[in-house]
Amino acid sequence: MFATAAAFSHARPRADPAFARAVAEGLTRVRQKTLPASGFYDAVGSALFEVITLLPEYGLTRADATLLECAAEEIVTAAGEPELIVELGSGTGAKTRHILTEGAARGSIHYLPIDISRAALRNCEAALHDIGGVLIDPIEATYAEGIDLALARRQSGQRVLILFLGSTIGNFTRVEAAAFLHRIRRRLLPRDSLLVGTDLVKPTATLLRAYDDSLGVTAAFNLNLLARINREMDGQFDLAQFAHEARYNERQSRIEMHLRSRVAQRVGIDALGLTVSFAQGETIWTESSHKFRAEEVRRMGKQAGWQTSRQWIDRQWGFAETLFTAGSVS
Ligand code: AVJ
């Protein structure tokens, strides 16, 4: 039947169970409703994020990439020429290329990108497979599970470098970020390293432009959370009834993204058996993107048990790469 083909092309994509749980929990909160920032990155959202990185207003990814390109040689040397390189959140692999190329110039590299998205891992492998002397072993897992799986592959005497780039750490609260740095430190050995990319505090106007661009790509990226619920969970969100909003929280030095309901409305999410009520002007908090001071990052590492740190800073945009190295465990 011809109808079958049409029905297939409109088939509901399978709901990601972790995202579905977070939706059910976050939209039934009595006070501030929330949706998780990890939910942005389905196929549509990942493509929109790639566009964001090209926008003139969003300098973050360009600063990160430029720094890594310029400092790759120093980073690999300071990390003690690691043989095992683990990356949290594989991204497109474009930024990692410089580190891997430099590492492979000193000896063969085992590269283990970790991501919950199989599509992201496939893109990363396709983008980096041509670098000679690098064995790529993608791990489809959460960061915590993935780190344990990756470190189980360490052969004795191998030195490890963990990469956490792109200011992804900025999505954590400061307390969560500190706990994360501590947890990684406990899993590593003396002389292992961790490279963390962080966006730095900068003028509020610059930040607001970066998270509310003139083309509306960030608005689409934010609204895609609702579109994704419609696609995966038979949600009834009318996207025109929600507005993208980016605020800067001075006290916490972070951008907060929200979706504001333009009217009082009730929205069904059929696959969850849920109806959500919104007051006019009520918001869903969708992301926090923390901005750091360079010395604050070094201090966080020290407090988490990392003995030494080195930093490379892009002053034009305001971005830092910080390399923490584990000393002897006391
Ligand atoms: C990928 C988490 C670093 O916080 O800037 C971009 C995501 N959100 N525009 C960020 C994002 C809105 C991005 N991170």
Coordinates of C-alpha atoms and ligand atoms in Angstrom, one line a residue:
M1 CA 0.0 0.0 0.0
F2 CA 1.2 3.5 -0.9
A3 CA -0.1 4.8 2.4
T4 CA 2.5 2.7 4.2
A5 CA 5.4 4.6 2.7
A6 CA 3.8 8.0 3.7
A7 CA 3.1 6.7 7.1
F8 CA 6.7 5.6 7.5
S9 CA 8.1 8.9 6.6
H10 CA 6.0 10.5 9.3
A11 CA 6.8 7.7 11.8
R12 CA 7.5 9.0 15.3
P13 CA 11.2 8.8 16.1
R14 CA 11.8 6.6 19.1
A15 CA 11.8 8.7 22.3
D16 CA 15.1 8.7 24.1
P17 CA 14.2 7.3 27.5
A18 CA 16.5 9.5 29.6
F19 CA 15.1 12.6 27.8
A20 CA 11.5 11.4 28.2
R21 CA 12.1 11.0 32.0
A22 CA 13.6 14.5 32.2
V23 CA 10.7 16.0 30.3
A24 CA 8.1 14.3 32.6
E25 CA 10.0 15.4 35.7
G26 CA 10.9 18.9 34.6
L27 CA 7.6 20.0 33.2
T28 CA 5.6 18.9 36.3
R29 CA 7.6 21.0 38.7
V30 CA 5.4 23.3 40.8
R31 CA 7.8 26.2 40.7
Q32 CA 10.3 26.8 37.9
K33 CA 9.7 24.3 35.0
T34 CA 12.9 22.9 33.4
L35 CA 14.1 20.9 30.4
P36 CA 17.6 19.5 30.3
A37 CA 20.3 21.1 28.1
S38 CA 21.4 17.6 27.1
G39 CA 18.1 17.4 25.2
F40 CA 19.2 20.0 22.6
Y41 CA 21.4 17.5 20.7
D42 CA 19.1 15.3 18.7
A43 CA 19.9 15.2 14.9
V44 CA 18.1 18.6 14.3
G45 CA 19.6 20.3 17.4
S46 CA 23.1 19.1 16.6
A47 CA 22.9 20.5 13.1
L48 CA 21.6 23.8 14.6
F49 CA 24.5 23.9 17.1
E50 CA 26.9 23.5 14.2
V51 CA 25.3 26.6 12.6
I52 CA 25.6 28.5 15.9
T53 CA 29.4 27.9 15.9
L54 CA 29.5 29.7 12.5
L55 CA 27.6 32.8 13.6
P56 CA 29.6 36.1 14.0
E57 CA 28.0 36.7 17.4
Y58 CA 29.1 33.3 18.8
G59 CA 32.9 33.5 19.2
L60 CA 33.2 30.6 21.7
T61 CA 33.9 27.7 19.3
R62 CA 36.3 29.7 17.1
A63 CA 38.3 30.8 20.2
D64 CA 38.5 27.3 21.4
A65 CA 39.6 25.9 18.0
T66 CA 42.2 28.7 17.5
L67 CA 43.7 28.2 20.9
L68 CA 43.9 24.4 20.4
E69 CA 45.6 24.9 17.1
C70 CA 48.1 27.4 18.4
A71 CA 48.9 25.6 21.6
A72 CA 48.7 21.9 20.5
E73 CA 52.4 21.4 20.6
E74 CA 52.8 22.9 24.1
I75 CA 49.8 21.0 25.4
V76 CA 51.0 17.6 24.2
T77 CA 54.4 18.3 25.7
A78 CA 53.0 19.6 29.0
A79 CA 50.7 16.5 29.2
G80 CA 53.9 14.3 29.0
E81 CA 53.2 12.9 25.5
P82 CA 50.1 10.9 26.4
E83 CA 49.4 7.6 24.6
L84 CA 45.8 7.3 25.5
I85 CA 43.6 10.3 24.7
V86 CA 40.0 10.2 26.0
E87 CA 37.4 12.9 24.9
L88 CA 34.2 13.7 26.7
G89 CA 31.6 14.7 24.1
S90 CA 33.1 13.9 20.8
G91 CA 31.7 16.9 18.9
T92 CA 32.6 16.9 15.3
G93 CA 36.3 16.2 16.0
A94 CA 37.4 19.3 14.2
K95 CA 39.0 20.9 17.4
T96 CA 40.6 17.6 18.5
R97 CA 42.4 17.1 15.2
H98 CA 45.3 19.4 16.2
I99 CA 45.9 17.6 19.5
L100 CA 45.8 14.2 17.9
T101 CA 48.0 15.2 15.0
E102 CA 50.6 16.6 17.4
G103 CA 50.3 13.6 19.7
A104 CA 50.8 11.1 16.8
A105 CA 53.9 13.0 15.7
R106 CA 55.5 11.7 19.0
G107 CA 54.2 8.1 18.9
S108 CA 51.1 6.1 18.2
I109 CA 47.9 7.3 19.9
H110 CA 44.8 5.4 21.2
Y111 CA 41.9 7.9 20.9
L112 CA 38.6 7.1 22.8
P113 CA 35.8 9.6 22.1
I114 CA 32.9 9.2 24.5
D115 CA 29.4 10.4 23.5
I116 CA 25.8 9.3 24.1
S117 CA 25.0 10.1 20.5
R118 CA 25.9 7.3 18.0
A119 CA 25.6 9.8 15.2
A120 CA 28.1 12.2 16.8
L121 CA 30.6 9.3 17.3
R122 CA 30.2 8.3 13.6
N123 CA 30.8 11.9 12.4
C124 CA 33.8 12.2 14.7
E125 CA 35.3 8.9 13.4
A126 CA 34.7 10.0 9.8
A127 CA 36.3 13.4 10.4
L128 CA 39.5 12.0 12.1
H129 CA 40.1 8.6 10.6
D130 CA 42.7 10.0 8.1
I131 CA 45.2 11.0 10.8
G132 CA 48.1 8.5 10.6
G133 CA 49.1 6.8 13.9
V134 CA 45.8 7.3 15.6
L135 CA 43.6 4.3 16.5
I136 CA 40.0 5.5 17.1
D137 CA 37.8 3.5 19.5
P138 CA 34.4 5.3 20.0
I139 CA 32.5 4.6 23.2
E140 CA 28.7 5.1 23.3
A141 CA 28.0 5.9 26.9
T142 CA 27.5 8.7 29.5
Y143 CA 30.7 10.5 30.6
A144 CA 30.9 8.7 33.9
E145 CA 30.4 5.2 32.4
G146 CA 32.6 6.1 29.4
I147 CA 35.5 7.2 31.5
D148 CA 35.6 3.9 33.4
L149 CA 35.3 1.9 30.1
A150 CA 38.1 4.0 28.5
L151 CA 40.5 3.7 31.5
A152 CA 39.9 0.0 31.6
R153 CA 41.7 0.0 28.2
R154 CA 44.9 1.6 29.6
Q155 CA 47.9 -0.6 29.1
S156 CA 50.4 -0.5 31.9
G157 CA 52.8 2.5 31.7
Q158 CA 50.5 4.4 29.3
R159 CA 49.9 8.0 30.1
V160 CA 46.3 9.4 29.8
L161 CA 45.0 12.8 28.7
I162 CA 41.3 13.5 29.1
L163 CA 39.8 16.3 26.9
F164 CA 36.7 18.2 28.0
L165 CA 36.5 21.0 25.4
G166 CA 34.1 23.6 24.2
S167 CA 33.0 24.9 27.7
T168 CA 30.6 22.0 28.0
I169 CA 31.6 22.1 31.7
G170 CA 29.7 25.4 31.8
N171 CA 26.4 23.6 31.7
F172 CA 27.1 22.3 35.2
T173 CA 26.5 24.4 38.3
R174 CA 29.8 25.4 40.0
V175 CA 29.2 22.8 42.6
E176 CA 28.6 20.1 40.0
A177 CA 31.7 21.2 38.0
A178 CA 33.9 20.9 41.2
A179 CA 32.5 17.4 41.9
F180 CA 33.2 16.4 38.3
L181 CA 36.8 17.6 38.4
H182 CA 37.2 15.7 41.7
R183 CA 35.7 12.5 40.3
I184 CA 37.9 12.4 37.3
R185 CA 41.0 13.1 39.4
R186 CA 40.2 10.1 41.6
R187 CA 40.1 7.8 38.6
L188 CA 43.5 8.9 37.2
L189 CA 47.1 8.2 38.1
P190 CA 50.0 10.5 38.9
R191 CA 51.2 12.3 35.7
D192 CA 47.9 11.9 33.9
S193 CA 46.2 15.1 32.7
L194 CA 42.9 16.7 32.0
L195 CA 42.4 19.6 29.5
V196 CA 39.3 21.7 30.2
G197 CA 38.0 24.5 27.9
T198 CA 36.0 27.3 29.6
D199 CA 34.3 30.4 28.3
L200 CA 35.4 33.4 30.3
V201 CA 33.4 36.3 31.8
K202 CA 33.0 39.1 29.3
P203 CA 30.8 42.2 28.7
T204 CA 27.1 41.3 29.2
A205 CA 26.1 42.8 25.9
T206 CA 28.6 40.5 24.1
L207 CA 27.1 37.4 25.9
L208 CA 23.5 38.4 25.3
R209 CA 24.2 38.8 21.5
A210 CA 26.0 35.4 21.5
Y211 CA 22.9 33.7 23.0
D212 CA 20.2 35.7 21.1
D213 CA 21.7 36.0 17.6
S214 CA 20.1 38.2 14.9
L215 CA 19.4 35.3 12.6
G216 CA 17.4 33.5 15.2
V217 CA 19.4 30.3 15.1
T218 CA 19.8 30.1 18.9
A219 CA 16.1 30.7 19.2
A220 CA 15.5 27.8 16.9
F221 CA 18.0 25.7 18.9
N222 CA 16.1 26.4 22.1
L223 CA 12.6 25.9 20.6
N224 CA 13.8 22.6 19.1
L225 CA 13.4 21.1 22.6
L226 CA 9.6 21.6 22.2
A227 CA 9.7 20.4 18.6
R228 CA 11.6 17.4 19.7
I229 CA 8.9 16.6 22.3
N230 CA 6.3 17.0 19.6
R231 CA 8.3 14.6 17.3
E232 CA 9.2 11.9 19.9
M233 CA 6.4 12.0 22.4
D234 CA 3.3 13.2 20.4
G235 CA 3.5 16.6 22.1
Q236 CA 1.1 19.3 21.0
F237 CA 3.4 22.4 21.5
D238 CA 2.6 25.3 19.2
L239 CA 6.1 26.8 18.9
A240 CA 4.6 30.2 17.9
Q241 CA 3.2 30.4 21.5
F242 CA 6.7 30.3 23.0
A243 CA 9.5 32.9 22.9
H244 CA 13.2 32.4 23.2
E245 CA 14.9 34.3 26.0
A246 CA 18.5 34.7 27.1
R247 CA 19.3 36.4 30.4
Y248 CA 22.6 37.1 32.2
N249 CA 22.7 36.2 35.9
E250 CA 25.4 38.5 37.2
R251 CA 25.6 36.9 40.6
Q252 CA 26.3 33.4 39.2
S253 CA 28.0 34.8 36.1
R254 CA 26.1 32.6 33.8
I255 CA 23.7 32.9 30.8
E256 CA 20.3 31.3 31.4
M257 CA 18.2 30.4 28.5
H258 CA 14.4 30.1 28.9
L259 CA 11.3 29.5 26.7
R260 CA 8.6 32.0 27.7
S261 CA 4.9 31.1 27.2
R262 CA 3.3 34.0 25.4
V263 CA -0.2 33.1 26.6
A264 CA -1.9 31.0 29.3
Q265 CA -2.2 27.6 27.7
R266 CA -2.5 23.8 28.3
V267 CA -0.3 21.5 26.2
G268 CA -0.8 17.7 25.9
I269 CA 2.2 15.3 25.6
D270 CA 0.3 12.2 24.6
A271 CA 3.0 9.6 24.8
L272 CA 3.6 10.7 28.4
G273 CA -0.1 10.8 29.3
L274 CA 0.5 14.4 30.5
T275 CA -1.1 17.8 30.1
V276 CA 1.1 20.8 31.1
S277 CA -0.4 24.1 32.1
F278 CA 1.4 27.4 31.5
A279 CA 0.5 30.8 32.9
Q280 CA 1.0 33.7 30.6
G281 CA 4.7 34.7 30.9
E282 CA 5.7 31.6 32.7
T283 CA 9.1 30.1 31.5
I284 CA 10.8 26.8 31.1
W285 CA 14.5 27.0 32.1
T286 CA 16.4 25.1 29.4
E287 CA 20.1 25.9 29.9
S288 CA 22.8 27.5 32.1
S289 CA 26.1 28.4 30.5
H290 CA 28.5 29.4 33.2
K291 CA 31.3 32.0 32.5
F292 CA 34.5 31.8 34.5
R293 CA 37.5 33.8 35.5
A294 CA 40.7 32.2 34.4
E295 CA 42.2 32.0 37.9
E296 CA 38.9 30.6 39.2
V297 CA 39.3 27.6 36.9
R298 CA 42.8 26.9 38.2
R299 CA 41.6 27.2 41.8
M300 CA 38.7 24.8 41.1
G301 CA 41.2 22.2 39.8
K302 CA 43.5 22.7 42.8
Q303 CA 40.6 22.2 45.2
A304 CA 39.6 19.1 43.3
G305 CA 43.1 17.5 43.9
W306 CA 44.9 18.5 40.7
Q307 CA 48.5 19.5 41.7
T308 CA 49.6 21.6 38.7
S309 CA 47.9 23.6 36.0
R310 CA 48.9 25.5 32.9
Q311 CA 46.7 27.8 31.0
W312 CA 46.4 29.1 27.4
I313 CA 44.0 32.1 27.0
D314 CA 42.4 33.8 24.0
R315 CA 42.0 37.4 25.1
Q316 CA 40.2 38.5 22.0
W317 CA 37.0 36.5 22.7
G318 CA 37.8 35.4 26.3
F319 CA 38.3 31.7 26.4
A320 CA 40.7 29.5 28.4
E321 CA 42.2 26.0 28.0
T322 CA 43.4 24.7 31.3
L323 CA 45.7 21.7 31.6
F324 CA 45.6 20.0 35.0
T325 CA 48.1 17.3 35.8
A326 CA 47.8 14.8 38.7
G327 CA 50.7 14.8 41.1
S328 CA 51.5 11.9 43.4
V329 CA 48.6 10.9 45.5
S330 CA 49.2 11.9 49.1
Ligands
AVJ1 C1 28.0 23.6 23.9 C2 27.2 24.1 26.1 C3 29.2 25.2 25.3 O1 26.8 27.0 26.4 O2 27.5 28.1 24.7 C4 25.2 27.5 22.4 C5 25.6 25.5 24.0 N1 23.7 27.1 24.0 N2 24.2 28.4 22.3 C6 27.1 27.0 25.3 C7 24.8 26.7 23.5 C8 23.3 28.2 23.2 C9 27.0 25.8 24.3 N3 27.8 24.7 24.9

